[in-house]
């Protein structure tokens, strides 16, 4: 019976998320300020990663927080965290902006979709890295940004070599989920040659 109770507790949304949603629903401007302070960097970084444009990322950031302020009831705590919901809003808004900006140019629909796919994978990777546990993020930072092997990373982190390898492996497994996988290639037309 204890297992069922702990599973229910684990599935319950964080208290802060529920409270924040209630405060926003009541029109508490301070709640929006607090939410902005907590998530503006995440929103701007994700939008910039998709758009590659500072002004566009600023615009998406304003739009996302405007949407959250106007529609706090859209957040469903049973479906995930407030952070995840905001990241999803950001991604959708940035991708929509990217599609609009690309469709005005000379890019083909396939080129636009390829750019959207690449930007989405990069944004997912950024989100995964920023939301992974600090020990995994620190190990990845040492190994990939600072170019330390797992032995030197272990020494720097003050953990065993096995623990450093475990952290790197878990971090890489999480990052691998950002890439959507190989694209399906259309089969050649009937009667065509290879």
Short mmCIF file of C-alpha atoms in Angstrom, two decimals:
data_model
loop_
_atom_site.label_atom_id
_atom_site.label_comp_id
_atom_site.label_asym_id
_atom_site.label_seq_id
_atom_site.Cartn_x
_atom_site.Cartn_y
_atom_site.Cartn_z
CA UNK A 1 0.00 0.00 0.00
CA UNK A 2 2.91 2.36 0.65
CA UNK A 3 3.96 1.95 -2.97
CA UNK A 4 0.57 3.22 -4.19
CA UNK A 5 0.76 6.25 -1.91
CA UNK A 6 4.29 7.12 -3.01
CA UNK A 7 3.31 6.70 -6.67
CA UNK A 8 0.39 9.08 -6.18
CA UNK A 9 2.69 11.58 -4.49
CA UNK A 10 5.23 11.33 -7.31
CA UNK A 11 2.49 11.91 -9.89
CA UNK A 12 1.15 14.97 -8.05
CA UNK A 13 2.16 18.27 -9.66
CA UNK A 14 4.58 20.46 -7.74
CA UNK A 15 2.90 22.71 -5.25
CA UNK A 16 4.65 25.82 -6.58
CA UNK A 17 3.21 25.21 -10.07
CA UNK A 18 -0.35 24.91 -8.76
CA UNK A 19 0.02 27.98 -6.56
CA UNK A 20 1.51 30.02 -9.40
CA UNK A 21 -1.36 29.05 -11.70
CA UNK A 22 -3.88 30.14 -9.05
CA UNK A 23 -2.11 33.46 -8.55
CA UNK A 24 -2.05 34.12 -12.30
CA UNK A 25 -5.73 33.17 -12.60
CA UNK A 26 -6.50 35.78 -9.92
CA UNK A 27 -4.64 38.41 -11.94
CA UNK A 28 -1.76 38.85 -9.51
CA UNK A 29 0.81 40.92 -11.39
CA UNK A 30 3.54 39.99 -8.90
CA UNK A 31 3.03 36.34 -9.88
CA UNK A 32 3.78 37.17 -13.51
CA UNK A 33 6.92 39.02 -12.41
CA UNK A 34 8.04 36.05 -10.35
CA UNK A 35 7.32 33.67 -13.23
CA UNK A 36 9.23 35.92 -15.61
CA UNK A 37 12.22 36.08 -13.27
CA UNK A 38 12.27 32.32 -13.05
CA UNK A 39 11.72 31.37 -16.71
CA UNK A 40 12.58 34.35 -18.96
CA UNK A 41 16.11 33.09 -19.56
CA UNK A 42 14.83 29.65 -20.56
CA UNK A 43 12.19 31.13 -22.89
CA UNK A 44 14.61 33.54 -24.54
CA UNK A 45 17.30 30.87 -24.98
CA UNK A 46 14.88 28.38 -26.55
CA UNK A 47 13.39 31.02 -28.85
CA UNK A 48 16.83 32.24 -29.88
CA UNK A 49 17.95 28.70 -30.60
CA UNK A 50 15.02 28.17 -32.97
CA UNK A 51 15.07 31.59 -34.61
CA UNK A 52 18.76 32.48 -34.49
CA UNK A 53 17.66 36.08 -34.05
CA UNK A 54 17.87 38.25 -30.91
CA UNK A 55 14.94 40.51 -31.83
CA UNK A 56 12.78 37.52 -32.72
CA UNK A 57 13.66 35.81 -29.44
CA UNK A 58 12.73 39.00 -27.54
CA UNK A 59 9.39 39.12 -29.37
CA UNK A 60 8.64 35.43 -28.66
CA UNK A 61 9.55 35.94 -24.99
CA UNK A 62 7.05 38.79 -24.71
CA UNK A 63 4.39 36.78 -26.54
CA UNK A 64 4.86 33.69 -24.38
CA UNK A 65 4.54 35.58 -21.11
CA UNK A 66 1.60 37.53 -22.52
CA UNK A 67 -0.09 34.25 -23.38
CA UNK A 68 0.59 32.82 -19.93
CA UNK A 69 -0.87 35.96 -18.34
CA UNK A 70 -3.98 35.89 -20.51
CA UNK A 71 -4.56 32.12 -20.43
CA UNK A 72 -3.29 30.63 -17.14
CA UNK A 73 -6.10 28.07 -17.24
CA UNK A 74 -4.52 26.35 -20.26
CA UNK A 75 -1.81 24.95 -17.99
CA UNK A 76 -2.82 21.51 -16.75
CA UNK A 77 -0.59 20.46 -13.83
CA UNK A 78 -1.53 16.81 -14.40
CA UNK A 79 0.22 16.88 -17.78
CA UNK A 80 3.58 18.14 -16.55
CA UNK A 81 5.38 20.99 -14.89
CA UNK A 82 4.81 24.67 -15.49
CA UNK A 83 8.37 24.85 -16.81
CA UNK A 84 7.61 22.18 -19.42
CA UNK A 85 4.37 23.89 -20.43
CA UNK A 86 6.13 27.23 -20.88
CA UNK A 87 8.95 25.56 -22.84
CA UNK A 88 6.34 23.94 -25.10
CA UNK A 89 4.59 27.27 -25.67
CA UNK A 90 7.93 28.84 -26.50
CA UNK A 91 8.84 26.13 -28.94
CA UNK A 92 5.50 26.29 -30.76
CA UNK A 93 5.58 30.09 -30.96
CA UNK A 94 9.19 30.20 -32.17
CA UNK A 95 8.60 27.49 -34.80
CA UNK A 96 5.53 29.35 -36.06
CA UNK A 97 7.59 32.55 -36.36
CA UNK A 98 10.35 30.66 -38.14
CA UNK A 99 7.88 29.18 -40.63
CA UNK A 100 6.36 32.60 -41.28
CA UNK A 101 9.72 34.25 -41.82
CA UNK A 102 10.98 31.46 -44.08
CA UNK A 103 7.82 31.27 -46.17
CA UNK A 104 8.25 34.95 -47.11
CA UNK A 105 11.64 34.20 -48.69
CA UNK A 106 12.76 31.96 -51.52
CA UNK A 107 13.01 28.79 -49.42
CA UNK A 108 11.09 25.71 -50.52
CA UNK A 109 8.64 24.03 -48.11
CA UNK A 110 11.11 21.14 -47.67
CA UNK A 111 13.93 23.57 -46.80
CA UNK A 112 11.68 25.33 -44.30
CA UNK A 113 10.70 22.05 -42.64
CA UNK A 114 14.34 20.91 -42.50
CA UNK A 115 15.30 24.16 -40.79
CA UNK A 116 12.37 23.78 -38.36
CA UNK A 117 13.42 20.17 -37.61
CA UNK A 118 17.03 21.18 -36.97
CA UNK A 119 16.02 24.14 -34.81
CA UNK A 120 13.55 21.98 -32.87
CA UNK A 121 16.19 19.34 -32.13
CA UNK A 122 18.63 22.03 -30.99
CA UNK A 123 15.99 23.65 -28.78
CA UNK A 124 15.07 20.27 -27.26
CA UNK A 125 18.75 19.60 -26.55
CA UNK A 126 19.10 22.99 -24.85
CA UNK A 127 16.01 22.34 -22.76
CA UNK A 128 17.21 18.86 -21.81
CA UNK A 129 20.60 20.17 -20.71
CA UNK A 130 19.13 23.03 -18.67
CA UNK A 131 16.60 20.77 -16.95
CA UNK A 132 18.82 17.75 -16.25
CA UNK A 133 20.13 17.24 -12.71
CA UNK A 134 23.15 19.42 -11.89
CA UNK A 135 25.58 16.47 -11.44
CA UNK A 136 24.87 15.23 -14.99
CA UNK A 137 25.09 18.73 -16.43
CA UNK A 138 28.42 19.34 -14.65
CA UNK A 139 29.87 16.09 -16.01
CA UNK A 140 28.80 16.95 -19.57
CA UNK A 141 30.20 20.45 -19.21
CA UNK A 142 33.59 19.12 -18.15
CA UNK A 143 33.73 16.41 -20.80
CA UNK A 144 32.38 18.24 -23.83
CA UNK A 145 32.85 21.95 -23.30
CA UNK A 146 36.13 21.80 -21.41
CA UNK A 147 37.36 18.66 -23.22
CA UNK A 148 38.27 16.67 -20.11
CA UNK A 149 38.28 12.88 -20.29
CA UNK A 150 36.20 10.98 -17.75
CA UNK A 151 39.19 10.45 -15.45
CA UNK A 152 39.98 14.16 -15.20
CA UNK A 153 36.26 14.96 -14.95
CA UNK A 154 35.99 12.50 -12.05
CA UNK A 155 38.92 14.16 -10.27
CA UNK A 156 37.46 17.62 -10.87
CA UNK A 157 34.01 16.53 -9.59
CA UNK A 158 35.43 14.60 -6.65
CA UNK A 159 33.75 11.34 -7.65
CA UNK A 160 34.97 7.92 -8.72
CA UNK A 161 35.76 7.22 -12.35
CA UNK A 162 32.81 4.82 -12.48
CA UNK A 163 30.50 7.55 -11.19
CA UNK A 164 31.84 10.02 -13.77
CA UNK A 165 31.25 7.49 -16.57
CA UNK A 166 27.73 6.82 -15.24
CA UNK A 167 26.91 10.53 -15.19
CA UNK A 168 28.24 11.02 -18.71
CA UNK A 169 26.33 8.01 -19.99
CA UNK A 170 23.06 9.19 -18.42
CA UNK A 171 23.57 12.72 -19.69
CA UNK A 172 24.22 11.48 -23.21
CA UNK A 173 21.19 9.19 -23.06
CA UNK A 174 19.03 12.16 -22.13
CA UNK A 175 20.54 14.27 -24.90
CA UNK A 176 19.99 11.53 -27.46
CA UNK A 177 16.24 11.94 -27.00
CA UNK A 178 16.48 15.44 -28.48
CA UNK A 179 17.22 14.17 -31.96
CA UNK A 180 14.12 12.96 -33.79
CA UNK A 181 16.02 10.18 -35.54
CA UNK A 182 16.61 9.57 -39.23
CA UNK A 183 14.19 11.10 -41.67
CA UNK A 184 12.16 8.80 -43.80
CA UNK A 185 13.31 8.90 -47.39
CA UNK A 186 10.60 8.72 -50.01
CA UNK A 187 10.83 5.60 -52.17
CA UNK A 188 11.66 6.18 -55.83
CA UNK A 189 8.70 6.68 -58.15
CA UNK A 190 7.33 3.55 -59.77
CA UNK A 191 9.16 2.70 -62.93
CA UNK A 192 12.01 5.07 -62.02
CA UNK A 193 15.64 4.13 -61.84
CA UNK A 194 17.95 4.24 -58.88
#
